[in-house]
Short mmCIF file of N, CA and C in Angstrom, two decimals:
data_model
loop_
_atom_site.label_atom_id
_atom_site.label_comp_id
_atom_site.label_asym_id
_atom_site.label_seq_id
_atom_site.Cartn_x
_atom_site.Cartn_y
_atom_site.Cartn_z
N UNK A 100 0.85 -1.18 0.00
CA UNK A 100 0.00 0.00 0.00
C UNK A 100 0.90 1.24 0.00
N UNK A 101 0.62 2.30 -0.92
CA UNK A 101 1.43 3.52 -0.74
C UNK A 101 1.22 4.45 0.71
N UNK A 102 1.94 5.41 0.49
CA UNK A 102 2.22 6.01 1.53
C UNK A 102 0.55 6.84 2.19
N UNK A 103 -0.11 7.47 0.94
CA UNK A 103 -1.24 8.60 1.10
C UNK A 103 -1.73 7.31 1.55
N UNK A 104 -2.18 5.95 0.40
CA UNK A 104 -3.58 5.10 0.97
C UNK A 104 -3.51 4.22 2.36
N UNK A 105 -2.46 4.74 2.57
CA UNK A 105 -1.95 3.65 4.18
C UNK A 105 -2.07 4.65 5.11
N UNK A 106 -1.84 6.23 4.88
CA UNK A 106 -1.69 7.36 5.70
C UNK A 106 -3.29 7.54 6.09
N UNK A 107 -3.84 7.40 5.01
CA UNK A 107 -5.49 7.74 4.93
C UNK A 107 -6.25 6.64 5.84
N UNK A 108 -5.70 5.24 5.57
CA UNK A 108 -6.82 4.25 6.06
C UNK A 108 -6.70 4.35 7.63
N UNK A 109 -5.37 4.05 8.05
CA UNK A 109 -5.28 4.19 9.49
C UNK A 109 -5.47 5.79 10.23
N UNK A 110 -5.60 7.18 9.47
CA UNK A 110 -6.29 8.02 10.40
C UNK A 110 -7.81 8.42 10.63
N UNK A 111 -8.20 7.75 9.16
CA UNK A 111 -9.65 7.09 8.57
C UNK A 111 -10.62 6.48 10.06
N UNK A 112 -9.61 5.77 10.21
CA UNK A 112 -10.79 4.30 10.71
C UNK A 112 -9.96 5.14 12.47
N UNK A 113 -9.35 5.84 12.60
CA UNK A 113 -8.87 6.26 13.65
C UNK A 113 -9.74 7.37 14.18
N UNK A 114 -9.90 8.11 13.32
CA UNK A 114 -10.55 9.49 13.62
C UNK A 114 -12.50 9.05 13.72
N UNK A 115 -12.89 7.92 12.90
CA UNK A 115 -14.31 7.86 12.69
C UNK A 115 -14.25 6.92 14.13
N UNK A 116 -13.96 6.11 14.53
CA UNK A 116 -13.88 5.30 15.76
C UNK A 116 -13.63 6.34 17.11
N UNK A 117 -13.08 6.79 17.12
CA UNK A 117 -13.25 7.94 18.32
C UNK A 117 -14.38 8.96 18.00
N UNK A 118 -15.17 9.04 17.36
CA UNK A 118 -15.98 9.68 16.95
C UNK A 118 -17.55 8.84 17.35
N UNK A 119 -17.09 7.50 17.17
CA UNK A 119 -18.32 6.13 17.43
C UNK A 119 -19.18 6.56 16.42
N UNK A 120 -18.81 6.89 14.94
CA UNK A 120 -19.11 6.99 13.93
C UNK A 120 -19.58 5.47 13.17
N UNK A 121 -20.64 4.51 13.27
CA UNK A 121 -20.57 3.37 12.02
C UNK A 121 -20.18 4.34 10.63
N UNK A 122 -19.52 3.04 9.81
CA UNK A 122 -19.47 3.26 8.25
C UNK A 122 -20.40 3.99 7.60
N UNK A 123 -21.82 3.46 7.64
CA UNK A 123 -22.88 3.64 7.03
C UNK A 123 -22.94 5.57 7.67
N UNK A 124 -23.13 6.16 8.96
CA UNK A 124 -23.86 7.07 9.47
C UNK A 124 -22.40 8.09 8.87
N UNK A 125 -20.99 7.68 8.40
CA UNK A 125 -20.07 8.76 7.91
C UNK A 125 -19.93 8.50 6.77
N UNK A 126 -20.80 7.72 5.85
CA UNK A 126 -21.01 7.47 4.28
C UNK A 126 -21.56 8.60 4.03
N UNK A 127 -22.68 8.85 5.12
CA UNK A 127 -24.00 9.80 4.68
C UNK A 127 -23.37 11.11 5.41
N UNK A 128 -23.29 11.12 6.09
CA UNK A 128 -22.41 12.81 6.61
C UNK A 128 -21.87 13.12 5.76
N UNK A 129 -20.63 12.35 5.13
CA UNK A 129 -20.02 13.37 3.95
C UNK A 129 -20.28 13.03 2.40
N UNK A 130 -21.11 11.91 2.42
CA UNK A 130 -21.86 12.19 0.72
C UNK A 130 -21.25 11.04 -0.17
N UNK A 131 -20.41 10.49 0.18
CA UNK A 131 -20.06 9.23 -0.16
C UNK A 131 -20.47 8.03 -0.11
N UNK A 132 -20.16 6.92 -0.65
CA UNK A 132 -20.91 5.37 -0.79
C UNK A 132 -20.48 4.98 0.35
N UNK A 133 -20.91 4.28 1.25
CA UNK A 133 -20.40 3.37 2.12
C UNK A 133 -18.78 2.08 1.63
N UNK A 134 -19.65 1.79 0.14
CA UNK A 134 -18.64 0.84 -0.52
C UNK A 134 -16.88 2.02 -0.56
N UNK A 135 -17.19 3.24 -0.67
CA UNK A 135 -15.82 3.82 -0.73
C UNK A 135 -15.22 4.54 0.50
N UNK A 136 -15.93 4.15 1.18
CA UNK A 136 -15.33 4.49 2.80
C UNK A 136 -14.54 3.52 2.90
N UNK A 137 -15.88 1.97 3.16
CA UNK A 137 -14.49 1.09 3.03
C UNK A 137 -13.88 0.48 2.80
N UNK A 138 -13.65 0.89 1.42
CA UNK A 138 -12.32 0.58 0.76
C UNK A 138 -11.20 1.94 1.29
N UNK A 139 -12.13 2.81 1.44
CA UNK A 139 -10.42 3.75 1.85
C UNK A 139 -9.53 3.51 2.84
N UNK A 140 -10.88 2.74 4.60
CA UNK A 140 -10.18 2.56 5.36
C UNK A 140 -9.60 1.17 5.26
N UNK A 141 -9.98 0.32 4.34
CA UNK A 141 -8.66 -1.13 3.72
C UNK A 141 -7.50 -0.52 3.06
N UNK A 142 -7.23 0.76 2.83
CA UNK A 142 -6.30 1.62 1.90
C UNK A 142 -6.45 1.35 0.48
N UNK A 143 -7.57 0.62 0.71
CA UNK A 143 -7.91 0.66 -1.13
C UNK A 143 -8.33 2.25 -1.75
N UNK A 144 -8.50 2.02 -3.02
CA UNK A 144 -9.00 3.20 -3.97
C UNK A 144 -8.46 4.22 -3.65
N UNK A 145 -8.65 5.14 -4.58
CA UNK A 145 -7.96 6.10 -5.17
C UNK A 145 -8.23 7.71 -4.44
N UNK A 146 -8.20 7.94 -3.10
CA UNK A 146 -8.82 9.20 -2.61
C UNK A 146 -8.76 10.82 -3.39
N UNK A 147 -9.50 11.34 -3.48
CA UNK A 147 -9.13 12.75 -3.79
C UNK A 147 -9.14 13.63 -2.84
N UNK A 148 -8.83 15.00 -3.21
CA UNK A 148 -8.83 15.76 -2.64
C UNK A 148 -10.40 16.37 -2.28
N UNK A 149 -11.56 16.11 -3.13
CA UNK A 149 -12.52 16.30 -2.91
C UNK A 149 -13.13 15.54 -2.17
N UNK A 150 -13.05 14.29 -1.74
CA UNK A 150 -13.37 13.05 -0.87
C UNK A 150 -12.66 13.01 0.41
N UNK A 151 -11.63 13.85 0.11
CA UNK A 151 -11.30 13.70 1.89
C UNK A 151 -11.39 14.82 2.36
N UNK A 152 -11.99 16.12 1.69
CA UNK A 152 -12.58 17.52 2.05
C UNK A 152 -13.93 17.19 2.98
N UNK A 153 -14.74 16.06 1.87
CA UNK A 153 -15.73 15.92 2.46
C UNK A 153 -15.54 14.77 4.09
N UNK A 154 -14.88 13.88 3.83
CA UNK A 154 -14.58 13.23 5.24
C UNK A 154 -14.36 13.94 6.32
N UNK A 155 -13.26 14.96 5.72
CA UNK A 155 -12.65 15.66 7.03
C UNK A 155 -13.79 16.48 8.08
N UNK A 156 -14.59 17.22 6.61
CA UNK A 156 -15.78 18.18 7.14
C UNK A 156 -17.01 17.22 8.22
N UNK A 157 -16.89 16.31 7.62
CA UNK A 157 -18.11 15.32 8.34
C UNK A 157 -17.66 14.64 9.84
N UNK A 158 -16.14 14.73 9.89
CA UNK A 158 -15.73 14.31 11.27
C UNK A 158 -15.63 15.65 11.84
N UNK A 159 -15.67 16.57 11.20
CA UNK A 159 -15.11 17.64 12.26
C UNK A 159 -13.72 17.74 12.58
N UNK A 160 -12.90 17.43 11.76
CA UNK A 160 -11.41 17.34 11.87
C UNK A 160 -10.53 18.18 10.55
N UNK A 161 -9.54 18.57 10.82
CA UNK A 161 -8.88 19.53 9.77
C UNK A 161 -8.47 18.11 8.50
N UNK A 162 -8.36 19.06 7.88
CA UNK A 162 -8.03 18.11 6.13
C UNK A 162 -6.42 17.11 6.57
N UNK A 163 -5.87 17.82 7.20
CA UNK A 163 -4.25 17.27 7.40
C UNK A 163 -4.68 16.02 8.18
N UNK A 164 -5.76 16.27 9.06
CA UNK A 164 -6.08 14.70 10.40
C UNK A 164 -5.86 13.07 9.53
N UNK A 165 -6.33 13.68 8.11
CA UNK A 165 -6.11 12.60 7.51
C UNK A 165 -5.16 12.04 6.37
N UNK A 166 -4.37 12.98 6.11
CA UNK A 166 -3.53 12.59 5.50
C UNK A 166 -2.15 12.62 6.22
N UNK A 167 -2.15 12.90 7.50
CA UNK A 167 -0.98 13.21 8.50
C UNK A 167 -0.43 11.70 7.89
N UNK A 168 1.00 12.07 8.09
CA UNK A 168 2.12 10.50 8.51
C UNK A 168 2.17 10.45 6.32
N UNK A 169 1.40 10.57 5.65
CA UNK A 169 1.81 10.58 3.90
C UNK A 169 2.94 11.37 3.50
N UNK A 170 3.53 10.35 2.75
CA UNK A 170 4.71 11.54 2.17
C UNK A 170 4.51 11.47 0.74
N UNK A 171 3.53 11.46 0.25
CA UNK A 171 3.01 11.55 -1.26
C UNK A 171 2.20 13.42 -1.51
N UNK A 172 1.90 13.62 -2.93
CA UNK A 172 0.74 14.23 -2.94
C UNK A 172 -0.34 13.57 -2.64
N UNK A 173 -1.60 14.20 -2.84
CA UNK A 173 -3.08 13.93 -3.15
C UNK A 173 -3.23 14.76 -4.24
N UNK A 174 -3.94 13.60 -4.87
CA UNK A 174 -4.34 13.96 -6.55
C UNK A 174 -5.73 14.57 -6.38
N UNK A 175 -6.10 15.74 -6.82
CA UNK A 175 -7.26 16.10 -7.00
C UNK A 175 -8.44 15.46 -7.51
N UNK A 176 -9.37 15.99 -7.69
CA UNK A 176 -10.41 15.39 -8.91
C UNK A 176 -10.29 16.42 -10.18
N UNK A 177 -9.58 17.53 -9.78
CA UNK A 177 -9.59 18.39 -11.03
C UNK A 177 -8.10 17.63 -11.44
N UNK A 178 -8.16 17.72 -12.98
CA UNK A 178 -6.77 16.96 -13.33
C UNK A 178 -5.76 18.29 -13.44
N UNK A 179 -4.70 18.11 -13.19
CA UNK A 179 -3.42 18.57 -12.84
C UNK A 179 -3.08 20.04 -11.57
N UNK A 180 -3.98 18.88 -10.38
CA UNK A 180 -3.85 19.29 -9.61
C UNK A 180 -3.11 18.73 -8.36
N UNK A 181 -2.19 18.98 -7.12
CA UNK A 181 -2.01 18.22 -6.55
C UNK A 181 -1.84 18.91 -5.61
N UNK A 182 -1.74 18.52 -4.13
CA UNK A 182 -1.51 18.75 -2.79
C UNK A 182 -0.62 18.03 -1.78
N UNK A 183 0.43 18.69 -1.58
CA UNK A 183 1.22 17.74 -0.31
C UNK A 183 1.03 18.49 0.92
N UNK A 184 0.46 18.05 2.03
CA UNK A 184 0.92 18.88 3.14
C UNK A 184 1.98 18.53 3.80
N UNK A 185 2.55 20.10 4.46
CA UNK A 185 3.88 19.90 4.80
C UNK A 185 4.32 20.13 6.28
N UNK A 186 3.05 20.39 6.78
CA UNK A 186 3.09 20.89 8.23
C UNK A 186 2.30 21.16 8.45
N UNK A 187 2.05 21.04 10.38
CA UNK A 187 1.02 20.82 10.98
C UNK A 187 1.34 21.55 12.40
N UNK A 188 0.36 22.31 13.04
CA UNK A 188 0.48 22.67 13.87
C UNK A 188 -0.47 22.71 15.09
N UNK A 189 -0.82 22.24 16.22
CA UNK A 189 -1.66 21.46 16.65
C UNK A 189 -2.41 22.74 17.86
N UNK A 190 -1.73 23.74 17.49
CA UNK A 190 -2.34 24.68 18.70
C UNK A 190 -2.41 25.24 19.39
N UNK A 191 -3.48 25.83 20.32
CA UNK A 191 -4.51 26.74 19.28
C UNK A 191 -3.84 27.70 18.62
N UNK A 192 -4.46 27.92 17.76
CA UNK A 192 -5.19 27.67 16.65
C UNK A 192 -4.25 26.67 16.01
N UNK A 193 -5.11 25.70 15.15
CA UNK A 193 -4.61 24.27 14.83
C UNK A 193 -4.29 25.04 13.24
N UNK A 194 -2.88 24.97 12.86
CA UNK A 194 -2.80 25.49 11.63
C UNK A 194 -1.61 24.30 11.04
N UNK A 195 -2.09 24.22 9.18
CA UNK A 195 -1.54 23.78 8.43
C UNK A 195 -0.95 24.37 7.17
N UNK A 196 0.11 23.76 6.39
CA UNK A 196 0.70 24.50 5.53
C UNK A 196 0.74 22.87 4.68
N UNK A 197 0.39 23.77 3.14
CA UNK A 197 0.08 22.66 2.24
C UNK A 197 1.03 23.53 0.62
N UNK A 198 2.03 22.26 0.17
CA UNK A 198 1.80 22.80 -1.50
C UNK A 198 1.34 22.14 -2.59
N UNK A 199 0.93 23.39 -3.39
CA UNK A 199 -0.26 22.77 -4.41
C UNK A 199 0.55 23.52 -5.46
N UNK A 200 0.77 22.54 -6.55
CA UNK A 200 0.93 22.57 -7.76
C UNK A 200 -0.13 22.22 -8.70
N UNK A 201 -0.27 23.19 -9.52
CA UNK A 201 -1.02 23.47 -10.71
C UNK A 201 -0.51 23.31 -11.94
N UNK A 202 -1.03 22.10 -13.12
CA UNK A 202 -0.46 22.24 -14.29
C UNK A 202 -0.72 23.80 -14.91
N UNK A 203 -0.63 23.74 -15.98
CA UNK A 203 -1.07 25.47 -16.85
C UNK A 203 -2.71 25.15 -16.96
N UNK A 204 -3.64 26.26 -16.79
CA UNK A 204 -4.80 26.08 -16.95
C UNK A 204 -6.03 25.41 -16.03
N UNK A 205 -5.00 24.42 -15.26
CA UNK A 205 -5.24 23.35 -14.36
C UNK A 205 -6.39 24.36 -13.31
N UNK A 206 -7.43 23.96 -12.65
CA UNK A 206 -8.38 25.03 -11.90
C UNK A 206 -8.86 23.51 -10.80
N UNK A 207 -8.64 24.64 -9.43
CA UNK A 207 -9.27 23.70 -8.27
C UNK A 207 -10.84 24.74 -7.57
N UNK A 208 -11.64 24.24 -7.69
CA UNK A 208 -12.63 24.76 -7.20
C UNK A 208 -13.18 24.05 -6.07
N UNK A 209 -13.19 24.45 -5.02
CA UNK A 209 -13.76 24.11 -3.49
C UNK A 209 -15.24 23.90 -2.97
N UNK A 210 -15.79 23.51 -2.53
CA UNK A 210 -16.89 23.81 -1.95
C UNK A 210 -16.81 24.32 -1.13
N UNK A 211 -15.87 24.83 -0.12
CA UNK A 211 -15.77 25.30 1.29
C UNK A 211 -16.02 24.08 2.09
N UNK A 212 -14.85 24.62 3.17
CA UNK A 212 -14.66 23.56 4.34
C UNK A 212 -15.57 23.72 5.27
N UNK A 213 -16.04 22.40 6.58
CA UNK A 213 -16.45 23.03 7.57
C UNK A 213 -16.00 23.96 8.76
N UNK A 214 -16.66 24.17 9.73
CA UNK A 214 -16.20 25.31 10.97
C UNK A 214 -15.61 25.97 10.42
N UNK A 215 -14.35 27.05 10.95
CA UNK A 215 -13.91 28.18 10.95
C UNK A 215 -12.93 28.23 10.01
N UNK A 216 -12.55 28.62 8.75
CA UNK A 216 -10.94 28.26 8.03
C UNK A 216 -10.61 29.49 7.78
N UNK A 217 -9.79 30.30 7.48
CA UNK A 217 -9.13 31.10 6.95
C UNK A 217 -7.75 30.75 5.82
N UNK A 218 -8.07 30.66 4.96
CA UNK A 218 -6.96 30.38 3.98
C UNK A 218 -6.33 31.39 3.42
N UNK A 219 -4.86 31.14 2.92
CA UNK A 219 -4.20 31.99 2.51
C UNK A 219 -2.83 31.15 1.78
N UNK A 220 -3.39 32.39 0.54
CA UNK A 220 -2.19 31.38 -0.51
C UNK A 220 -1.13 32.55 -0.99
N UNK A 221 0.10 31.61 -0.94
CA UNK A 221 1.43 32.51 -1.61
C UNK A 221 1.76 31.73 -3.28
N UNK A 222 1.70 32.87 -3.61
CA UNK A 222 2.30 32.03 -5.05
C UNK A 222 3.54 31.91 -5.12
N UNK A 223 4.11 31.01 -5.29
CA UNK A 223 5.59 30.88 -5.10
C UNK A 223 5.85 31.17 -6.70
N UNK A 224 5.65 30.27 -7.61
CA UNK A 224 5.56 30.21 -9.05
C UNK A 224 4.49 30.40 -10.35
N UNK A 225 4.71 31.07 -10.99
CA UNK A 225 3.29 31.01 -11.93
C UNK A 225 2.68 32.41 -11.51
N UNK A 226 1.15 32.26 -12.49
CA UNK A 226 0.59 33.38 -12.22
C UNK A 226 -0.86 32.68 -12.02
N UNK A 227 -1.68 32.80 -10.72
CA UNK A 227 -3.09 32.57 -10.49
C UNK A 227 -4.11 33.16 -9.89
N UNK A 228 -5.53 32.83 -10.07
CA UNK A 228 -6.23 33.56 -9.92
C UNK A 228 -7.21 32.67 -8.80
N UNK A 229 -7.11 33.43 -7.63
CA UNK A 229 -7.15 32.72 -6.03
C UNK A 229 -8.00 33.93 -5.50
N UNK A 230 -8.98 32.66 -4.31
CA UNK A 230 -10.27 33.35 -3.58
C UNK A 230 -11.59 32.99 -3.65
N UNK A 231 -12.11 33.85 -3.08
CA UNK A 231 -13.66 32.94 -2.84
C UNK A 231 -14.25 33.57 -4.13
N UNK A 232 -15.39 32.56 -4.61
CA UNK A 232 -15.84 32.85 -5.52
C UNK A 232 -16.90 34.25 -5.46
N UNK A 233 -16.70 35.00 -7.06
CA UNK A 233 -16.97 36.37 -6.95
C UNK A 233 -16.22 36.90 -6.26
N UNK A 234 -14.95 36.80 -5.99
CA UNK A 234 -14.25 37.80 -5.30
C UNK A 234 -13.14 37.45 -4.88
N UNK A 235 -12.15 36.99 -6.36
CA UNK A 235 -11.39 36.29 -6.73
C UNK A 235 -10.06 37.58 -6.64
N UNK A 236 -8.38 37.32 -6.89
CA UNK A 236 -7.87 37.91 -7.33
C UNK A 236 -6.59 37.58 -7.96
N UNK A 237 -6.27 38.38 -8.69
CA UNK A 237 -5.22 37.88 -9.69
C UNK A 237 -3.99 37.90 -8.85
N UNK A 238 -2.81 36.92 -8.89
CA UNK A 238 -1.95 37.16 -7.75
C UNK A 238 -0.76 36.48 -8.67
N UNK A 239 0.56 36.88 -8.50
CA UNK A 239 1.57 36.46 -9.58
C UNK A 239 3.00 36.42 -7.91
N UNK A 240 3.70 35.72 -8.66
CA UNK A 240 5.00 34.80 -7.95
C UNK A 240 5.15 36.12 -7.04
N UNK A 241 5.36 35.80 -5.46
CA UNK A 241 5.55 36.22 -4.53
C UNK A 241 4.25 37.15 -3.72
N UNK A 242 2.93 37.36 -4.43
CA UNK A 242 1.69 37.75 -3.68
C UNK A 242 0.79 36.34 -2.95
N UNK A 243 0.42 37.17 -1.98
CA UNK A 243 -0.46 36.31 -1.33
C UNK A 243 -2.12 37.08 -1.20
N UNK A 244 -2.90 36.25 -0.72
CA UNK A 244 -3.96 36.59 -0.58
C UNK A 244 -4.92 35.80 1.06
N UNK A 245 -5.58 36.16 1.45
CA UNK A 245 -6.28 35.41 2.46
C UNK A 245 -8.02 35.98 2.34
N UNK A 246 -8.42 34.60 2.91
CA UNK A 246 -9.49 34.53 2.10
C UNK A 246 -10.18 33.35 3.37
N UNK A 247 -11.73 33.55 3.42
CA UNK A 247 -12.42 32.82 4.00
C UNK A 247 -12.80 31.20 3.65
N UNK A 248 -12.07 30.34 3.62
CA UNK A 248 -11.90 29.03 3.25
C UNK A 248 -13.18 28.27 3.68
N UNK A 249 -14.26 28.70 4.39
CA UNK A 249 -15.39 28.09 4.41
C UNK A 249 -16.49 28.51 3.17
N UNK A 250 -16.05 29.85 2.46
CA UNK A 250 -16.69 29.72 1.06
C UNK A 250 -16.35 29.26 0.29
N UNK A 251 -17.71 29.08 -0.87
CA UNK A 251 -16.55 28.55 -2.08
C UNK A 251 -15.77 29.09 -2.78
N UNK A 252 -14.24 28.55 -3.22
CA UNK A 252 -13.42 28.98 -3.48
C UNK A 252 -12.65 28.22 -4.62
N UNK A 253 -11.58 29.17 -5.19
CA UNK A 253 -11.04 28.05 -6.37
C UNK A 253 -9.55 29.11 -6.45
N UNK A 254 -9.04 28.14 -7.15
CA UNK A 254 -7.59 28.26 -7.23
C UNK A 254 -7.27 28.14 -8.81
N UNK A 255 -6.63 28.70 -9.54
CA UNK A 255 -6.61 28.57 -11.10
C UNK A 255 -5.16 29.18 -12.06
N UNK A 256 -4.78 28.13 -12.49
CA UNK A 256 -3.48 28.63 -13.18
C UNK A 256 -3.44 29.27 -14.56
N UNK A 257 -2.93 30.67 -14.54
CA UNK A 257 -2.90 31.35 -15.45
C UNK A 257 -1.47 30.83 -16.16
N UNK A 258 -1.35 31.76 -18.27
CA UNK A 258 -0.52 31.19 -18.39
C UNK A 258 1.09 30.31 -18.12
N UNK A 259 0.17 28.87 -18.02
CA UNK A 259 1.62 28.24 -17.57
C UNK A 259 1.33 27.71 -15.55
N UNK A 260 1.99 26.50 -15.36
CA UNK A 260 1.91 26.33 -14.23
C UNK A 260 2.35 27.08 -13.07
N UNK A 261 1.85 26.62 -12.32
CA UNK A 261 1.60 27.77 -10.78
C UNK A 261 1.97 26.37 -9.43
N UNK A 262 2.50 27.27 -8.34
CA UNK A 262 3.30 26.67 -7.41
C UNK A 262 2.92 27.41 -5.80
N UNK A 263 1.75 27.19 -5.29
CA UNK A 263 1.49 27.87 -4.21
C UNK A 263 2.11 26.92 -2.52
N UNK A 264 2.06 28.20 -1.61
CA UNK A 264 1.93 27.21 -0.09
C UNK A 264 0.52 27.87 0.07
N UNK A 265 0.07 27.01 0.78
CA UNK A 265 -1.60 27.49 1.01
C UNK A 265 -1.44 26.99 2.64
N UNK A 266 -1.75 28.15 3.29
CA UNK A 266 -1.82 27.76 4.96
C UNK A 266 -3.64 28.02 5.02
N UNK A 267 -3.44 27.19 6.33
CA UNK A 267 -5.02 27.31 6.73
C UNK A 267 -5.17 27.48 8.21
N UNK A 268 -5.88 28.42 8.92
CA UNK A 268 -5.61 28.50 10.13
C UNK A 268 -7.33 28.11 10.74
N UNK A 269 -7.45 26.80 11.32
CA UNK A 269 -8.70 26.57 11.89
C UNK A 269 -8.74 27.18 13.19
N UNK A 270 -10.39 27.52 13.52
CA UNK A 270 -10.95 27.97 14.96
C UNK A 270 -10.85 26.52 15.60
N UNK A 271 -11.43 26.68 16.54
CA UNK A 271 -11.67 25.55 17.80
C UNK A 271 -12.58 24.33 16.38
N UNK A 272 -11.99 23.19 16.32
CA UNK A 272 -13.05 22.33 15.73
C UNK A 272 -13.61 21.35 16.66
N UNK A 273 -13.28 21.52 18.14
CA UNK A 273 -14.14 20.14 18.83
C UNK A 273 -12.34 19.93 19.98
N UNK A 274 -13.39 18.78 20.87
CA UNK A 274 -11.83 18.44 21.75
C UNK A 274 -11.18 17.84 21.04
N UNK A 275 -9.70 18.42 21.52
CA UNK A 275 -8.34 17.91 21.09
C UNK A 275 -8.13 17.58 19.26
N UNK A 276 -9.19 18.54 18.65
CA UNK A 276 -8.86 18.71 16.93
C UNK A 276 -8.17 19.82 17.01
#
């Protein structure tokens, strides 16, 4: 098993069990089949970044809870997108730092997370167009932006690929998240 689907299954079945979550009642919290829960927590199949947005939101736990201990990306569902997180910080405020590479053109659009997020992206490389939707802004190698990460939001590479750190700083999500 690779690193993300082994990282995923054991904080998976870690985080929903302290929760006294059955399969079936965190299929339906975050919108997924039961059949692909669990296979994720066997480290089967293929997770995205949109599937473990929605897990994370449905436990009440930051996006990193579950990919902590991976030393891979996560592949998006938008294609040529990817995410490694690179750090974690446990508190308070529980903050993470993630990089996301963008092919050229490549666009990540969010639904917004649950509880409190504040996001904020640096472009390291490239030129993109980052923020909540309707109220987006154009940002080129070395601008940042911050932005309410519980709206929806999207991330989008202008000509040519783009190279952000995207931190996220959560409120209180529950004990000891």
């Amino acid at each position: 098993m690779d690193g993300i689907r082994w990282a995923v299954a054991l904080n998976l079945t870690r985080l929903r069990g302290s929760r006294g979550l059955s399969l079936s009642r965190l299929a339906k919290l975050a919108g997924i089949s039961k059949g692909t829960l669990s296979a994720l927590e066997q480290g089967a199949g293929n997770p995205t970044i949109v599937t473990l947005w929605a897990l994370a939101d449905a436990l009440g736990a930051p996006f990193g809870a579950l990919v902590e201990g991976a030393d891979t990306a996560v592949a998006d569902a938008s294609p040529g997108v990817h995410v490694r997180l690179l750090a974690q910080s446990f508190g308070p405020p529980r903050m993470e730092s993630y990089l996301m590479t963008l092919a050229g053109g490549a666009v990540r659009e969010a639904a917004g997370h649950g509880g409190r997020v504040d996001e904020r992206a640096i472009v390291l490389q490239g030129r993109v167009r980052a923020g909540v939707l309707g109220d987006t802004h154009l940002l080129d190698a070395g601008d940042e932006w911050t932005f309410d990460g519980v709206q929806p939001h999207l991330y989008a590479a202008l000509e040519g690929p783009a190279t952000l750190l995207v931190m996220m700083r959560y409120a209180a999500l529950g004990p000891g998240i």
